[in-house]
Coordinates of C-alpha atoms in Angstrom, one line a residue:
Chain A
M1 CA 15.4 27.9 -34.8
T2 CA 14.0 26.3 -37.5
R3 CA 13.1 28.6 -40.2
S4 CA 11.5 27.4 -43.7
R5 CA 13.5 29.9 -45.7
F6 CA 16.9 31.2 -46.1
N7 CA 17.4 34.7 -44.1
I8 CA 20.4 36.3 -44.0
F9 CA 19.6 38.1 -40.5
R10 CA 20.1 34.4 -39.4
F11 CA 23.8 35.6 -39.1
A12 CA 23.4 38.5 -37.4
V13 CA 22.9 36.1 -34.2
P14 CA 26.2 35.4 -32.8
Q15 CA 25.3 31.9 -32.4
N16 CA 24.5 31.5 -35.8
F17 CA 27.8 33.1 -37.1
Y18 CA 30.4 31.8 -35.2
P19 CA 30.4 28.3 -36.9
L20 CA 30.0 30.1 -40.4
A21 CA 32.8 32.4 -39.5
G22 CA 34.6 29.1 -38.7
K23 CA 34.3 27.5 -41.8
L24 CA 34.7 30.6 -44.0
A25 CA 38.1 32.0 -42.1
P26 CA 40.1 29.2 -43.6
I27 CA 38.8 29.6 -47.0
F28 CA 39.6 33.3 -47.0
A29 CA 43.0 32.2 -45.5
V30 CA 44.2 29.9 -48.2
T31 CA 42.8 32.2 -50.9
A32 CA 44.9 35.4 -49.1
A33 CA 48.2 32.6 -49.5
V34 CA 47.7 32.0 -52.7
L35 CA 47.1 35.4 -53.8
F36 CA 50.2 36.8 -51.8
L37 CA 52.4 34.2 -53.3
A38 CA 51.0 35.5 -57.1
G39 CA 51.3 39.2 -56.2
L40 CA 55.5 38.7 -55.0
W41 CA 56.1 36.9 -58.3
I42 CA 54.4 39.2 -60.3
S43 CA 55.9 42.1 -58.1
F44 CA 59.4 41.0 -58.3
F45 CA 59.8 38.9 -61.8
I46 CA 56.9 40.0 -64.3
A47 CA 56.4 43.9 -63.0
P48 CA 59.3 45.6 -65.2
T49 CA 61.8 48.2 -63.9
D50 CA 60.5 51.8 -63.6
A51 CA 61.8 54.5 -65.9
Q52 CA 62.0 56.9 -63.2
Q53 CA 62.6 55.0 -59.9
G54 CA 64.6 52.1 -61.0
E55 CA 63.8 49.0 -58.4
V56 CA 63.4 50.9 -55.6
Y57 CA 59.4 51.7 -57.0
R58 CA 58.9 47.9 -56.1
V59 CA 57.8 49.1 -52.5
I60 CA 54.5 50.3 -54.2
F61 CA 53.3 46.5 -54.5
I62 CA 53.3 46.6 -50.2
H63 CA 52.9 50.3 -49.9
V64 CA 49.6 51.2 -51.7
P65 CA 47.6 47.9 -50.4
A66 CA 48.6 48.3 -47.1
A67 CA 47.4 52.1 -47.2
W68 CA 44.1 51.1 -49.2
M69 CA 43.1 48.6 -46.6
S70 CA 44.0 50.8 -43.8
M71 CA 41.4 53.4 -44.9
F72 CA 39.1 50.7 -46.1
I73 CA 39.1 48.9 -42.9
Y74 CA 38.5 52.0 -40.9
L75 CA 35.5 53.2 -42.9
V76 CA 33.8 49.3 -42.4
M77 CA 34.9 49.8 -39.1
A78 CA 32.7 52.9 -38.8
F79 CA 30.0 51.2 -40.6
W80 CA 29.8 48.5 -38.2
S81 CA 29.7 50.8 -35.5
A82 CA 26.8 53.0 -37.0
V83 CA 24.8 49.5 -37.4
G84 CA 25.4 48.6 -33.9
L85 CA 24.5 52.1 -32.7
V86 CA 21.1 52.2 -34.5
F87 CA 20.1 48.8 -34.4
N88 CA 21.6 47.7 -31.2
T89 CA 22.8 44.4 -32.6
R90 CA 25.7 42.3 -30.6
L91 CA 27.3 41.1 -33.2
S92 CA 28.0 44.3 -35.4
A93 CA 30.1 46.3 -32.6
M94 CA 32.6 43.0 -32.2
M95 CA 33.2 43.0 -36.2
A96 CA 34.4 46.4 -35.5
H97 CA 36.4 45.3 -32.7
A98 CA 37.9 42.4 -34.8
L99 CA 38.6 44.7 -37.6
A100 CA 40.9 47.5 -35.7
P101 CA 43.8 45.7 -34.6
T102 CA 44.3 44.3 -38.5
G103 CA 43.5 48.1 -39.7
A104 CA 46.3 49.4 -37.3
M105 CA 48.7 46.7 -38.6
F106 CA 48.1 47.8 -42.3
C107 CA 48.3 51.5 -41.5
F108 CA 51.8 50.8 -39.8
V109 CA 53.1 48.9 -42.8
A110 CA 51.8 51.8 -45.1
L111 CA 53.7 54.0 -43.2
W112 CA 56.9 52.2 -42.6
T113 CA 57.0 51.4 -46.1
G114 CA 56.3 55.1 -47.2
A115 CA 59.4 56.4 -45.1
L116 CA 61.6 53.4 -46.7
W117 CA 60.5 54.6 -50.0
G118 CA 60.5 58.2 -49.4
R119 CA 64.2 58.2 -48.2
P120 CA 65.6 57.3 -51.6
T121 CA 63.1 58.9 -54.0
W122 CA 62.4 62.4 -52.5
G123 CA 65.2 62.3 -50.0
A124 CA 63.3 62.3 -46.7
Y125 CA 61.9 59.3 -44.5
W126 CA 59.5 62.1 -43.2
V127 CA 57.9 65.2 -44.2
W128 CA 54.8 66.9 -42.5
D129 CA 52.6 66.9 -45.5
A130 CA 49.0 66.5 -45.5
R131 CA 49.0 63.0 -46.8
L132 CA 51.6 61.9 -44.5
T133 CA 50.3 63.6 -41.6
S134 CA 46.7 62.6 -41.7
Q135 CA 47.8 58.9 -42.3
L136 CA 49.8 59.6 -39.0
L137 CA 46.7 60.6 -37.5
L138 CA 45.0 57.4 -38.9
L139 CA 47.3 55.3 -37.1
F140 CA 46.7 57.1 -34.2
L141 CA 42.7 56.8 -34.6
Y142 CA 43.4 53.0 -34.7
F143 CA 45.4 53.1 -31.6
G144 CA 42.8 55.4 -29.8
Y145 CA 39.9 53.0 -30.6
I146 CA 41.9 49.9 -29.3
A147 CA 42.6 51.6 -26.0
L148 CA 39.0 53.3 -25.4
I149 CA 37.2 49.7 -25.9
N150 CA 39.5 48.1 -23.8
A151 CA 39.4 50.8 -21.1
I152 CA 35.8 50.6 -20.7
D153 CA 34.9 47.5 -18.6
D154 CA 31.4 47.7 -19.1
P155 CA 30.9 45.8 -22.7
R156 CA 27.9 47.7 -23.8
R157 CA 29.2 50.8 -22.7
A158 CA 32.7 50.2 -24.5
D159 CA 31.0 49.3 -27.9
K160 CA 29.1 52.8 -27.4
A161 CA 32.3 54.8 -27.3
G162 CA 33.9 53.0 -29.6
A163 CA 31.5 53.2 -32.1
I164 CA 31.3 57.2 -31.4
L165 CA 35.2 57.4 -32.0
A166 CA 35.1 55.2 -35.1
L167 CA 32.5 57.2 -36.9
V168 CA 34.2 60.7 -35.8
G169 CA 37.5 59.4 -37.3
A170 CA 35.9 58.4 -40.1
I171 CA 36.1 62.1 -41.5
N172 CA 39.5 61.5 -41.7
V173 CA 39.4 59.0 -44.5
P174 CA 38.3 61.2 -47.2
I175 CA 40.9 63.8 -45.8
I176 CA 43.6 61.1 -46.2
Y177 CA 42.6 60.3 -49.7
F178 CA 42.1 64.0 -51.3
S179 CA 44.7 65.5 -49.4
V180 CA 46.9 65.1 -52.4
K181 CA 44.6 66.9 -54.5
W182 CA 43.4 69.6 -51.8
W183 CA 46.8 70.9 -50.7
N184 CA 50.5 71.3 -52.3
T185 CA 51.8 67.9 -50.9
L186 CA 55.3 66.2 -51.6
H187 CA 53.4 63.0 -52.0
Q188 CA 52.3 62.2 -55.2
G189 CA 49.0 61.6 -56.7
A190 CA 47.0 58.9 -56.9
S191 CA 48.1 56.7 -60.1
V192 CA 44.8 54.4 -59.9
S193 CA 41.6 55.9 -59.3
L194 CA 37.8 55.7 -60.6
T195 CA 37.8 59.0 -62.4
K196 CA 40.9 58.2 -65.1
A197 CA 43.0 55.7 -66.4
P198 CA 45.7 54.2 -64.1
S199 CA 48.9 55.8 -64.7
M200 CA 51.0 52.5 -64.8
A201 CA 52.2 50.1 -67.1
T202 CA 49.4 46.9 -67.3
T203 CA 51.9 44.5 -65.3
M204 CA 52.7 47.1 -62.5
L205 CA 48.9 47.4 -62.0
M206 CA 48.2 43.8 -62.1
G207 CA 50.8 43.2 -59.4
M208 CA 49.3 45.8 -57.1
L209 CA 45.7 44.7 -57.8
V210 CA 46.5 41.1 -56.6
M211 CA 48.4 42.2 -53.8
A212 CA 45.3 44.7 -52.8
F213 CA 43.0 41.6 -53.3
A214 CA 45.4 39.4 -51.2
A215 CA 45.3 42.0 -48.2
W216 CA 41.2 42.1 -48.6
A217 CA 41.4 38.0 -48.2
Y218 CA 43.9 38.0 -45.3
T219 CA 41.9 40.7 -43.7
I220 CA 38.6 38.8 -43.9
A221 CA 40.1 35.5 -42.5
V222 CA 41.9 37.2 -39.4
T223 CA 38.7 39.3 -38.7
L224 CA 36.5 36.4 -38.7
W225 CA 39.3 34.4 -36.4
R226 CA 39.3 37.4 -33.9
V227 CA 35.6 37.7 -33.9
R228 CA 35.1 33.7 -33.0
S229 CA 37.2 34.7 -29.9
L230 CA 35.2 37.6 -29.1
I231 CA 32.0 36.0 -29.7
L232 CA 33.0 33.7 -27.5
E233 CA 33.8 35.9 -24.4
R234 CA 30.9 37.9 -25.0
E235 CA 28.2 34.8 -24.9
R236 CA 30.1 33.1 -22.8
N237 CA 26.9 32.5 -20.3
A238 CA 25.0 31.2 -23.4
E239 CA 24.0 27.7 -23.3
W240 CA 25.3 27.0 -26.8
V241 CA 28.9 28.1 -25.8
N242 CA 28.9 25.8 -22.8
E243 CA 28.3 23.1 -25.5
E244 CA 31.0 24.4 -27.8
L245 CA 33.5 24.3 -25.0
D246 CA 32.6 20.7 -24.4
R247 CA 33.6 19.9 -27.9
L248 CA 36.8 22.1 -27.4
E249 CA 37.5 20.2 -23.8
A250 CA 36.9 16.9 -25.5
A251 CA 39.1 17.7 -28.5
A252 CA 42.0 19.0 -26.5
Chain B
M1 CA 62.2 38.2 -66.0
N2 CA 64.4 41.0 -64.7
W3 CA 67.4 39.5 -63.1
G4 CA 70.3 38.3 -64.7
S5 CA 71.5 36.5 -61.5
A6 CA 70.2 35.9 -57.8
E7 CA 73.0 38.6 -56.6
A8 CA 71.1 41.2 -58.8
F9 CA 68.0 40.1 -57.4
W10 CA 69.2 40.7 -53.9
N11 CA 71.0 43.6 -54.8
M12 CA 67.6 45.1 -56.2
G13 CA 69.7 48.1 -58.4
G14 CA 70.8 49.3 -55.4
A15 CA 67.8 49.9 -53.4
A16 CA 68.2 46.6 -51.3
T17 CA 67.8 48.4 -47.8
F18 CA 64.3 50.0 -48.6
V19 CA 63.0 47.2 -51.0
W20 CA 63.8 44.5 -48.6
G21 CA 63.5 46.4 -45.5
S22 CA 59.7 47.1 -46.7
Y23 CA 59.0 43.5 -47.7
A24 CA 60.6 42.0 -44.3
V25 CA 59.0 44.3 -41.9
T26 CA 55.4 43.8 -43.5
L27 CA 56.3 39.9 -43.2
I28 CA 57.0 40.3 -39.7
V29 CA 54.3 42.0 -38.2
I30 CA 51.9 39.7 -40.4
V31 CA 53.5 36.8 -38.5
V32 CA 53.2 38.5 -35.2
E33 CA 49.3 39.3 -35.8
L34 CA 48.9 35.6 -36.6
I35 CA 50.7 34.5 -33.6
L36 CA 48.4 37.2 -31.4
L37 CA 45.8 35.8 -32.9
F38 CA 46.0 32.3 -31.9
Q39 CA 47.5 32.8 -28.7
R40 CA 44.4 34.7 -28.0
R41 CA 42.0 31.9 -29.2
K42 CA 43.7 29.9 -27.1
N43 CA 43.5 32.1 -24.1
T44 CA 40.0 32.8 -24.1
V45 CA 39.2 29.1 -24.5
S46 CA 41.5 28.0 -21.5
R47 CA 40.1 31.1 -19.5
L48 CA 36.6 30.2 -20.5
L49 CA 37.1 26.7 -19.2
R50 CA 38.8 27.6 -15.7
L51 CA 35.7 29.8 -15.3
R52 CA 33.4 26.8 -16.3
R53 CA 35.4 24.5 -13.8
G54 CA 35.4 27.3 -11.1
R55 CA 31.7 27.6 -11.2
S56 CA 30.4 24.0 -11.2
A57 CA 32.6 23.5 -8.2
R58 CA 30.9 26.0 -6.2
R59 CA 27.5 24.5 -7.0
Q60 CA 26.0 21.0 -8.3
P61 CA 26.0 22.0 -12.5
A62 CA 22.4 22.8 -13.2
N63 CA 22.1 20.6 -16.5
V64 CA 20.0 22.9 -18.5
S65 CA 17.9 20.7 -20.7
E66 CA 18.6 21.5 -24.7
S67 CA 17.5 24.7 -25.6
P68 CA 14.6 25.0 -28.2
Chain C
M1 CA 11.0 51.2 -34.5
K2 CA 10.5 54.8 -33.0
A3 CA 13.6 54.6 -30.9
R4 CA 15.5 53.3 -33.4
Q5 CA 14.9 56.1 -36.2
K6 CA 15.4 58.9 -33.4
R7 CA 19.0 57.5 -32.9
L8 CA 19.3 57.1 -36.7
T9 CA 18.7 60.8 -36.7
L10 CA 20.8 61.8 -33.9
I11 CA 23.4 60.2 -35.5
V12 CA 23.2 61.6 -38.8
A13 CA 22.9 64.9 -37.3
G14 CA 26.1 64.4 -35.2
L15 CA 28.3 63.3 -38.1
L16 CA 26.4 66.4 -40.3
L17 CA 27.3 68.5 -37.7
L18 CA 31.0 67.3 -37.1
G19 CA 31.6 67.2 -40.9
G20 CA 30.3 70.8 -41.3
A21 CA 32.9 71.9 -38.4
A22 CA 35.8 70.1 -39.9
A23 CA 35.1 71.7 -43.3
L24 CA 35.2 75.0 -41.4
I25 CA 38.5 74.0 -39.7
L26 CA 40.2 72.4 -42.5
N27 CA 39.1 76.0 -44.7
A28 CA 40.4 77.9 -42.1
F29 CA 44.0 76.2 -41.7
Q30 CA 44.1 75.7 -45.6
D31 CA 47.2 78.1 -45.7
N32 CA 49.2 75.8 -43.1
L33 CA 48.4 72.7 -44.8
V34 CA 50.4 73.3 -47.9
F35 CA 53.6 72.1 -47.8
F36 CA 55.2 74.5 -50.4
H37 CA 54.4 77.9 -52.2
T38 CA 54.8 78.3 -56.1
P39 CA 56.8 80.7 -57.4
T40 CA 54.1 82.3 -58.5
E41 CA 52.5 83.0 -54.9
V42 CA 56.2 83.8 -53.7
A43 CA 56.0 86.6 -56.4
E44 CA 52.5 87.4 -55.5
G45 CA 53.8 88.1 -52.1
K46 CA 51.4 85.1 -50.6
A47 CA 54.3 83.1 -49.0
P48 CA 55.6 83.9 -46.0
T49 CA 59.0 85.4 -46.6
G50 CA 60.0 86.4 -43.4
R51 CA 60.6 82.8 -42.1
T52 CA 62.0 79.8 -43.6
F53 CA 59.4 78.3 -46.1
R54 CA 59.0 75.7 -48.9
V55 CA 58.9 76.5 -52.6
G56 CA 57.8 74.0 -55.0
G57 CA 58.0 73.3 -58.5
L58 CA 59.8 72.0 -61.7
V59 CA 63.6 72.4 -61.9
E60 CA 64.0 74.5 -65.1
A61 CA 65.8 72.5 -67.7
G62 CA 69.2 73.1 -68.3
S63 CA 69.5 75.3 -65.1
I64 CA 71.4 72.8 -62.7
K65 CA 74.8 74.6 -62.4
R66 CA 77.6 73.7 -60.2
A67 CA 79.4 76.6 -58.7
A68 CA 83.1 77.1 -58.8
D69 CA 83.6 75.6 -55.4
G70 CA 82.4 72.4 -56.7
I71 CA 79.6 72.1 -53.8
T72 CA 77.0 74.8 -53.9
V73 CA 74.4 74.1 -57.0
N74 CA 72.4 76.5 -58.7
F75 CA 69.3 75.7 -60.4
V76 CA 65.9 77.4 -60.9
V77 CA 62.5 76.2 -59.7
T78 CA 59.7 77.3 -62.0
D79 CA 56.1 76.6 -62.2
T80 CA 56.3 77.6 -65.8
A81 CA 54.4 81.0 -65.1
K82 CA 57.1 82.6 -62.5
S83 CA 60.1 81.0 -61.5
I84 CA 63.1 81.7 -58.4
P85 CA 66.8 80.7 -58.8
V86 CA 67.9 78.4 -56.0
S87 CA 71.0 77.9 -54.6
Y88 CA 72.0 74.9 -52.6
S89 CA 74.9 73.0 -51.0
G90 CA 74.6 69.5 -50.0
P91 CA 73.4 66.0 -50.9
L92 CA 71.0 65.9 -53.6
P93 CA 68.1 63.1 -54.1
D94 CA 68.5 60.5 -56.7
L95 CA 65.4 61.9 -58.1
F96 CA 66.3 65.7 -58.2
R97 CA 66.8 65.9 -62.1
E98 CA 65.9 68.5 -64.4
G99 CA 62.5 68.6 -65.8
K100 CA 61.5 67.0 -62.8
G101 CA 59.6 68.1 -59.7
A102 CA 61.3 69.5 -56.6
V103 CA 60.3 71.3 -53.1
V104 CA 63.2 73.4 -51.9
Q105 CA 63.3 74.6 -48.1
G106 CA 64.8 77.7 -47.1
K107 CA 64.8 81.1 -47.0
L108 CA 64.7 84.3 -49.7
A109 CA 68.0 86.1 -49.6
A110 CA 68.0 90.0 -50.1
D111 CA 69.2 89.9 -54.2
G112 CA 65.6 87.6 -54.6
H113 CA 67.4 84.1 -55.2
F114 CA 66.2 81.6 -52.6
E115 CA 68.7 80.1 -50.1
A116 CA 67.8 76.4 -50.1
S117 CA 68.8 74.1 -46.8
E118 CA 66.9 71.3 -48.0
V119 CA 66.1 69.8 -51.2
L120 CA 63.3 67.0 -51.8
A121 CA 62.6 65.8 -55.1
K122 CA 58.8 65.4 -56.0
H123 CA 58.3 62.6 -58.7
D124 CA 55.1 61.9 -60.3
E125 CA 52.5 59.3 -59.9
N126 CA 53.3 57.7 -63.4
Y127 CA 55.1 54.3 -63.4
M128 CA 56.3 52.6 -66.6
P129 CA 59.3 50.3 -68.2
P130 CA 62.2 52.7 -69.5
E131 CA 61.0 51.2 -73.0
A132 CA 58.1 53.1 -72.7
Q133 CA 59.2 56.4 -71.2
H134 CA 61.3 56.4 -74.2
A135 CA 58.3 56.1 -76.4
V136 CA 56.4 58.6 -74.6
D137 CA 59.5 61.0 -74.5
Q138 CA 59.7 60.5 -78.5
A139 CA 56.1 61.4 -78.9
H140 CA 56.5 64.4 -76.7
E141 CA 59.3 65.3 -78.8
A142 CA 57.9 64.7 -82.2
S143 CA 54.7 66.9 -81.1
R144 CA 56.6 69.3 -80.4
T145 CA 58.5 69.9 -83.3
M146 CA 55.4 69.9 -85.3
S147 CA 53.8 72.8 -83.3
Q148 CA 57.1 74.7 -84.1

């Protein structure tokens, strides 16, 4: 265990990652709470009314960060799944598992807020255009992934099956993102992208970005906490878990 | 500041249902996720403790010496 | 190391295959994935005029007219190249405005006008305060009078 120099791969070992996650999670949770409150303040009190839509556009401060997060989390899940398949590391599969529920949550939020935003602006809660349909597919992919890994008892096989679904499903993410460019959709194009200047007033953009960073911090905190439970479950026969249980029993 | 009064704020320019419906449901699902998260932690720990007690009851605890 | 490389190659090959398959499928279904057709496509006969379909474009400025019965609304949907006259009776979304985007669902009548059963507003991705919008409109107006 004693190693002379710092090695990042040390934290690929569940035993080392568990206490690290325990230390980092509260930091990210506090960051998320602060950013979330700041984001709410900007969203309602600093960002001005929209010329076209009036106040209803304020749904954007949740809708867009949630939609970004739902796509990004799926890509990170696919990344960890690939790492797990290639290097056979235990922790990477656990990371993928820990991300899925939060991804599904953000995906649901994006769809829900989208529906509530669509009714007063477009005139419909739901339409089957390419953007909305592919985002709905993403929600089903999350549900499918969670159901699949829970349906298989052998953890190794569950990891593998889940990883394959995560990787295959990742194709859907660029489809969601580019759907508004590739096809005629009712959904408008991106207001913020890497290729052009944002088509939003600065304070509106600020509100959206602060909320997006809050969502990031929240995701990291929640994932780290969830992966700690997963690590305990998976490593329950290891001596260090035994010692951790001693500590938890004494504290209780 | 965008709002002349608290009433104007809650009214959201007539879009109260849609704006507050979005924010409220988001808050609810976040709270639900956090509750589930900590419940899971509690369940995991108590399950593992139960398992351990069951094991040590069956055979004398083979106290493994500190692993290197 | 050998086994690891083999697995990696397999995964990459699998992903490439899947990506290719997805691209082919998407290409094949391209026509079904569009939410609406443009007036130009309708004029070229590319829209499924036999059944209910959707037409999208801008609501031509000055084209919205209430019919004498007070319920039916007539307007023109244009993509600046071609345009289609539309008639509709029902509730219109708040963002349905002249000069803005709209998607109408319905059927093409014998006389060439479009009988809509549903009207949706399609807004753009620009968000700005009313003062900024006013400035943009004025600049737009100025450039138009200059070029005339």
